[in-house]
Amino acid sequence: MAKPEMREPIESGCPDGFQYMHPTMRRNFGLWDFHEDTQPGVMVHVAKGGDKVWTVKAGTQRILDVFTLRDLLDIADEFADGYIRFTIRSNIEFYTDTEAKVQPLVDALKEKGYAVGGTRNSVASISHTQGWLHCDIPGTDASGVVKSMMDELYDEFTNWNMPNRVHITTSCCQINCGGQGDIAINVQHTKPPKIDHSLVGNVCERPSVVARCPVAAIRPAMVDGQPSLEVDEKKCICCGACYPPCPPMQINDHEFTQLAVWIGGNHSNARGKPTFQRLVAAGIPNNPPRWPEATAIVKKILDCYKEGARDWERINEWVERIGWPRFFEVTGLPFTKYHIDNWRGARANLNSSTHIRF
Ligand code: SF4
Ligand code: SF4
């Protein structure tokens, strides 16, 4: 029997990035020697053969309207070489291999109101998820939190005035793609979900919801003769995981859905071990449209870090050096019982590490 002819795979993933690269970058792939930061928001990469590519970085509001996008692309065509890239922190980077184009490009961006910066020892754009647009469980408008905070951190973005780079993240729910960073602003639910029993029977797949709870706090129940669910509130850790598969288990609340600030998370193992972030402020009002309470706390932490850290210390390294009691002293943040992990499963939780055993 003839060997069946294999069909060609259909590629539907990410397109090949090389086709969008600046030609000088393509030519020097794998041949870069070093890079330098020439001014806030501007870097030059130098190849072993002497080719150079300048990168100019500007902040954006992330959720771009088509007019802003066209504006930015016109700038790329007129002042750079027509090549751009969006970073994971919603910055736009323009590329050129002509030094004479750099300053006019920076000036054109500033003239149109775009902030140029976010490199080296500055506060980079805050990364965030955006549940309101595409997800089913957001507890806050993460983009709004970011916009309010970056408005307040304009100088820290456009200047090199921090001890080292600062990565800030936000998330719009408590359990999924929330970030880990030098500072993280995450949603915190503080009450168990309220169940609308009249809807559960028709809307929820009850076995899936029961299976979803990480602490087995949900049980099937008959309520008023209808199939429904019940929550053991003593076990519930208010994570919000039951709400996506079962919207009648509403957990969002204008008062009890709050924000928390965590600090010191670091993925890098360049100079020290990667570190987990730790809770430093909880119960912060989820207060749109400007979130002033959360912004004030983040600014206070940044001011103390700027004041007290040594050159090139990241936030986690600064706190490790001065100690956590001193951190709470200098920032004036209250240390409360909510900072202590007293969850009944914490013992098993901590024992999951090979380093700490109880
Ligand atoms: S953080 Fe949560 S709500 Fe926001 S996009 Fe991710 S999963 Fe959805
Ligand atoms: S909020 Fe989380 S812990 Fe509480 S019942 Fe729902 S899934 Fe379980």
Coordinates of C-alpha atoms and ligand atoms in Angstrom, one line a residue:
M1 CA 0.0 0.0 0.0
A2 CA 1.3 3.4 -0.9
K3 CA 2.4 5.5 1.9
P4 CA -0.3 8.1 2.6
E5 CA 0.8 11.6 1.9
M6 CA 1.1 13.7 5.0
R7 CA -0.6 17.1 4.8
E8 CA 1.3 20.3 5.6
P9 CA 0.7 21.5 9.1
I10 CA -1.5 24.6 9.3
E11 CA 0.3 27.2 11.3
S12 CA -2.1 29.3 13.2
G13 CA 0.1 30.4 16.1
C14 CA 2.3 33.5 16.5
P15 CA 3.6 34.8 13.2
D16 CA 7.4 34.7 12.7
G17 CA 8.7 37.8 14.4
F18 CA 11.7 38.1 12.1
Q19 CA 9.6 39.6 9.3
Y20 CA 8.8 42.5 11.5
M21 CA 12.3 43.2 12.7
H22 CA 14.4 46.2 11.7
P23 CA 16.7 44.9 8.9
T24 CA 19.8 45.9 10.9
M25 CA 18.5 43.8 13.8
R26 CA 17.8 40.8 11.5
R27 CA 21.3 41.1 10.0
N28 CA 23.0 41.1 13.4
F29 CA 20.9 38.3 15.0
G30 CA 23.1 36.6 17.6
L31 CA 25.9 39.1 16.9
W32 CA 25.3 41.8 19.5
D33 CA 28.2 42.9 21.6
F34 CA 26.8 45.4 24.2
H35 CA 24.2 48.0 24.8
E36 CA 24.2 51.4 26.5
D37 CA 21.5 53.7 27.9
T38 CA 22.1 57.1 26.4
Q39 CA 19.2 59.0 28.1
P40 CA 15.9 58.0 29.8
G41 CA 13.9 55.9 27.4
V42 CA 16.8 55.5 24.8
M43 CA 19.1 52.6 24.3
V44 CA 21.7 51.8 21.7
H45 CA 22.7 48.3 20.9
V46 CA 26.1 47.8 19.3
A47 CA 26.9 44.7 17.2
K48 CA 30.3 43.0 17.0
G49 CA 30.7 44.3 13.4
G50 CA 30.0 47.9 14.5
D51 CA 26.3 48.2 13.4
K52 CA 24.1 50.1 15.9
V53 CA 20.4 50.2 16.5
W54 CA 18.7 52.8 18.7
T55 CA 15.6 52.0 20.7
V56 CA 13.3 54.8 21.9
K57 CA 10.7 53.6 24.4
A58 CA 7.4 55.5 25.2
G59 CA 4.6 54.6 27.6
T60 CA 1.0 54.0 26.3
Q61 CA -2.3 53.5 27.9
R62 CA -2.2 49.9 26.7
I63 CA -5.8 49.6 25.5
L64 CA -5.2 51.7 22.4
D65 CA -7.9 53.3 20.3
V66 CA -7.3 53.3 16.6
F67 CA -6.5 57.0 16.4
T68 CA -3.7 56.8 19.0
L69 CA -2.3 53.8 17.2
R70 CA -2.3 55.6 13.8
D71 CA -0.7 58.6 15.5
L72 CA 2.1 56.4 16.9
L73 CA 2.6 54.6 13.6
D74 CA 2.8 57.9 11.8
I75 CA 5.6 59.0 14.2
A76 CA 7.3 55.7 13.4
D77 CA 7.2 56.3 9.7
E78 CA 8.2 59.9 9.9
F79 CA 10.8 60.0 12.6
A80 CA 12.1 56.4 13.0
D81 CA 12.5 53.7 10.3
G82 CA 8.9 52.4 10.4
Y83 CA 9.7 49.5 12.7
I84 CA 8.1 49.2 16.2
R85 CA 7.3 46.7 18.9
F86 CA 5.0 46.6 21.8
T87 CA 6.5 45.4 25.1
I88 CA 4.7 43.2 27.6
R89 CA 4.4 46.3 29.8
S90 CA 2.4 48.1 27.1
N91 CA 5.3 50.4 26.0
I92 CA 5.9 51.1 22.4
E93 CA 9.5 50.8 21.1
F94 CA 10.7 52.6 18.0
Y95 CA 13.8 51.5 16.1
T96 CA 16.3 53.3 14.0
D97 CA 19.9 52.7 12.9
T98 CA 20.5 56.4 12.3
E99 CA 21.7 58.4 15.3
A100 CA 20.6 61.7 13.8
K101 CA 17.0 60.5 14.0
V102 CA 17.0 59.8 17.7
Q103 CA 16.5 63.2 19.2
P104 CA 13.9 64.4 16.7
L105 CA 12.0 61.2 17.4
V106 CA 12.2 61.8 21.2
D107 CA 11.1 65.4 20.7
A108 CA 8.2 64.4 18.4
L109 CA 6.9 61.9 21.0
K110 CA 7.2 64.4 23.9
E111 CA 5.5 67.1 21.8
K112 CA 2.5 64.8 21.2
G113 CA 2.3 64.1 25.0
Y114 CA 3.8 60.6 25.1
A115 CA 6.1 59.9 28.1
V116 CA 9.5 58.7 27.0
G117 CA 11.3 56.6 29.6
G118 CA 10.9 53.3 31.5
T119 CA 14.5 52.1 31.1
R120 CA 17.3 51.4 33.5
N121 CA 16.7 52.7 37.1
S122 CA 13.2 54.0 36.5
V123 CA 9.7 52.8 37.3
A124 CA 8.7 50.8 34.2
S125 CA 5.1 50.9 33.0
I126 CA 2.9 48.9 35.3
S127 CA 1.9 45.6 33.8
H128 CA -1.7 44.5 34.2
T129 CA -4.4 42.2 33.2
Q130 CA -7.7 43.5 31.9
G131 CA -10.6 41.4 32.8
W132 CA -13.3 43.9 32.0
L133 CA -12.6 43.4 28.3
H134 CA -12.1 39.7 27.9
C135 CA -12.4 37.7 31.1
D136 CA -15.3 36.5 33.3
I137 CA -14.0 37.1 36.9
P138 CA -12.5 40.6 37.3
G139 CA -12.9 42.3 40.7
T140 CA -11.5 45.6 39.7
D141 CA -10.5 47.6 36.6
A142 CA -6.8 46.9 36.5
S143 CA -6.2 49.3 33.6
G144 CA -7.8 52.1 35.6
V145 CA -5.6 51.4 38.6
V146 CA -2.5 51.5 36.3
K147 CA -3.6 54.7 34.7
S148 CA -4.1 56.5 38.0
M149 CA -0.8 55.3 39.4
M150 CA 1.3 56.0 36.3
D151 CA -0.1 59.5 36.3
E152 CA 1.3 59.9 39.8
L153 CA 4.6 58.2 38.8
Y154 CA 5.3 60.2 35.7
D155 CA 8.7 61.6 37.0
E156 CA 9.7 58.1 38.1
F157 CA 9.0 56.8 34.6
T158 CA 10.7 59.6 32.6
N159 CA 13.8 59.9 34.8
W160 CA 16.5 57.7 36.2
N161 CA 15.9 58.6 39.8
M162 CA 15.3 55.2 41.5
P163 CA 18.0 53.1 43.1
N164 CA 17.4 50.3 40.5
R165 CA 14.6 49.4 38.1
V166 CA 11.1 48.9 39.7
H167 CA 8.6 46.6 38.1
I168 CA 5.0 47.1 39.3
T169 CA 2.1 44.8 38.5
T170 CA -1.6 44.7 39.0
S171 CA -4.3 42.0 38.6
C172 CA -8.0 42.2 38.2
C173 CA -8.9 39.0 40.1
Q174 CA -7.3 37.3 43.0
I175 CA -6.4 33.9 41.6
N176 CA -5.2 33.9 38.0
C177 CA -2.9 36.0 35.9
G178 CA -2.1 38.5 38.7
G179 CA 1.5 39.5 38.7
Q180 CA 4.5 39.1 40.8
G181 CA 6.8 42.1 40.9
D182 CA 8.8 44.5 43.0
I183 CA 5.4 45.9 44.0
A184 CA 2.1 44.1 43.1
I185 CA -1.4 45.5 43.6
N186 CA -3.8 42.6 43.7
V187 CA -7.5 42.2 44.3
Q188 CA -8.5 40.7 47.7
H189 CA -11.9 39.4 48.4
T190 CA -12.8 39.5 52.1
K191 CA -16.2 37.8 52.3
P192 CA -17.4 34.4 51.0
P193 CA -19.6 34.4 47.9
K194 CA -23.4 35.0 48.2
I195 CA -25.4 32.4 46.4
D196 CA -28.5 33.3 44.4
H197 CA -30.2 29.9 44.8
S198 CA -32.9 30.6 42.2
L199 CA -30.3 30.6 39.4
V200 CA -27.8 27.8 40.4
G201 CA -29.9 24.9 39.1
N202 CA -30.1 26.4 35.6
V203 CA -26.8 28.1 35.3
C204 CA -24.1 26.1 37.1
E205 CA -22.6 22.7 36.5
R206 CA -22.6 21.8 40.2
P207 CA -19.9 19.0 40.1
S208 CA -17.5 21.4 38.4
V209 CA -18.1 24.1 40.9
V210 CA -17.6 21.7 43.8
A211 CA -14.4 20.4 42.2
R212 CA -13.1 23.9 41.7
C213 CA -12.9 25.0 45.3
P214 CA -9.3 24.6 46.5
V215 CA -10.4 24.0 50.2
A216 CA -13.4 21.8 49.5
A217 CA -15.8 24.4 51.1
I218 CA -18.6 23.9 48.5
R219 CA -21.2 21.1 48.9
P220 CA -24.3 20.3 46.8
A221 CA -27.5 21.1 48.7
M222 CA -31.2 21.3 48.2
V223 CA -32.6 24.7 48.9
D224 CA -36.4 25.3 48.8
G225 CA -36.7 22.0 47.0
Q226 CA -34.3 23.2 44.2
P227 CA -30.8 21.7 43.6
S228 CA -28.3 24.3 44.7
L229 CA -25.0 24.6 46.6
E230 CA -23.8 25.7 50.0
V231 CA -20.5 27.1 51.2
D232 CA -18.8 26.2 54.5
E233 CA -17.8 29.7 55.4
K234 CA -15.3 28.6 58.0
K235 CA -13.3 26.9 55.4
C236 CA -13.8 29.4 52.6
I237 CA -10.6 31.5 51.8
C238 CA -12.6 34.0 49.7
C239 CA -10.5 33.2 46.6
G240 CA -13.3 33.8 44.1
A241 CA -12.5 30.6 42.1
C242 CA -16.2 29.4 42.2
Y243 CA -17.6 32.6 40.6
P244 CA -16.3 31.9 37.0
P245 CA -18.1 28.5 36.5
C246 CA -21.0 29.6 38.6
P247 CA -21.9 33.3 38.3
P248 CA -24.8 33.0 40.9
M249 CA -22.0 32.6 43.5
Q250 CA -21.3 36.3 43.4
I251 CA -18.2 37.4 45.3
N252 CA -17.6 40.9 44.0
D253 CA -18.8 43.6 46.3
H254 CA -18.2 47.3 46.4
E255 CA -17.2 47.2 50.0
F256 CA -15.7 43.8 50.6
T257 CA -13.7 43.4 47.4
Q258 CA -10.6 45.3 48.2
L259 CA -7.0 45.7 47.1
A260 CA -3.8 44.5 48.7
V261 CA -0.2 45.5 48.1
W262 CA 2.6 42.9 48.0
I263 CA 6.3 43.7 47.6
G264 CA 9.7 42.1 46.9
G265 CA 8.8 39.5 44.2
N266 CA 11.7 38.9 41.9
H267 CA 11.9 36.2 39.2
S268 CA 15.5 37.0 38.4
N269 CA 18.4 34.9 39.9
A270 CA 21.1 37.1 38.5
R271 CA 22.6 38.3 41.8
G272 CA 20.5 36.5 44.4
K273 CA 17.8 33.8 44.6
P274 CA 14.4 34.5 43.1
T275 CA 12.0 35.7 45.9
F276 CA 8.3 35.5 46.7
Q277 CA 6.5 38.7 47.3
R278 CA 5.0 39.4 50.7
L279 CA 1.9 41.2 51.8
V280 CA 2.5 44.6 53.2
A281 CA -0.9 46.3 53.1
A282 CA -4.4 44.8 53.0
G283 CA -7.9 46.0 53.1
I284 CA -7.3 49.0 50.8
P285 CA -10.5 50.3 49.3
N286 CA -11.1 49.4 45.7
N287 CA -11.9 52.9 44.9
P288 CA -12.4 54.0 41.3
P289 CA -11.9 56.1 39.3
R290 CA -8.5 57.1 40.8
W291 CA -7.8 54.6 43.6
P292 CA -6.1 57.3 45.8
E293 CA -5.6 55.1 48.8
A294 CA -3.7 52.4 46.9
T295 CA -1.7 55.0 45.0
A296 CA -0.7 56.7 48.2
I297 CA 0.7 53.5 49.6
V298 CA 2.6 52.6 46.5
K299 CA 4.1 56.2 46.4
K300 CA 5.1 56.0 50.0
I301 CA 6.9 52.6 49.5
L302 CA 8.7 54.1 46.5
D303 CA 9.7 57.2 48.4
C304 CA 11.2 55.2 51.2
Y305 CA 12.9 52.9 48.8
K306 CA 14.4 55.9 46.9
E307 CA 15.5 57.4 50.2
G308 CA 16.9 54.3 51.9
A309 CA 18.2 51.9 49.3
R310 CA 21.8 51.7 48.1
D311 CA 22.6 52.1 44.5
W312 CA 21.4 49.2 42.4
E313 CA 19.5 47.5 45.3
R314 CA 16.1 46.1 44.1
I315 CA 13.2 46.5 46.5
N316 CA 13.5 42.9 47.9
E317 CA 17.3 43.4 48.5
W318 CA 16.7 46.7 50.3
V319 CA 14.1 45.1 52.6
E320 CA 16.2 42.1 53.3
R321 CA 19.1 44.4 54.3
I322 CA 17.1 46.6 56.6
G323 CA 14.8 43.9 57.9
W324 CA 11.0 43.7 57.8
P325 CA 10.3 45.4 61.1
R326 CA 12.3 48.4 59.9
F327 CA 10.4 48.4 56.6
F328 CA 7.1 48.8 58.5
E329 CA 8.7 51.5 60.6
V330 CA 10.0 53.6 57.7
T331 CA 6.9 53.3 55.6
G332 CA 4.5 53.8 58.5
L333 CA 2.4 50.9 57.2
P334 CA 0.6 49.1 60.1
F335 CA 1.7 45.5 60.7
T336 CA -1.5 43.7 61.6
K337 CA -2.8 40.2 62.2
Y338 CA -3.7 40.0 58.5
H339 CA 0.0 39.8 57.7
I340 CA 0.3 36.4 59.5
D341 CA -0.6 33.3 57.6
N342 CA -3.0 31.7 60.0
W343 CA -5.0 29.7 57.4
R344 CA -5.8 26.3 58.8
G345 CA -4.1 24.7 55.8
A346 CA -0.9 26.7 56.1
R347 CA 1.0 23.9 57.8
A348 CA 0.6 21.6 54.8
N349 CA 1.1 24.6 52.5
L350 CA 4.4 25.5 54.0
N351 CA 5.5 21.8 54.1
S352 CA 5.1 21.7 50.3
S353 CA 8.5 23.3 50.1
T354 CA 11.7 21.3 50.5
H355 CA 13.3 24.1 52.4
I356 CA 10.9 24.5 55.3
R357 CA 9.5 21.6 57.2
F358 CA 7.2 21.6 60.3
Ligands
SF4_1 S1 -6.4 38.6 36.5 FE1 -8.2 37.3 36.7 S2 -9.9 38.6 36.0 FE2 -8.0 39.5 35.3 S3 -7.8 38.7 33.2 FE3 -6.6 37.4 34.6 S4 -8.0 35.7 35.1 FE4 -9.2 37.4 34.2
SF4_2 S1 -14.5 31.6 47.3 FE1 -12.9 30.1 46.9 S2 -12.7 29.0 48.9 FE2 -14.6 30.2 48.9 S3 -16.2 28.7 48.3 FE3 -15.5 29.8 46.4 S4 -13.9 28.5 45.6 FE4 -14.2 27.9 47.7

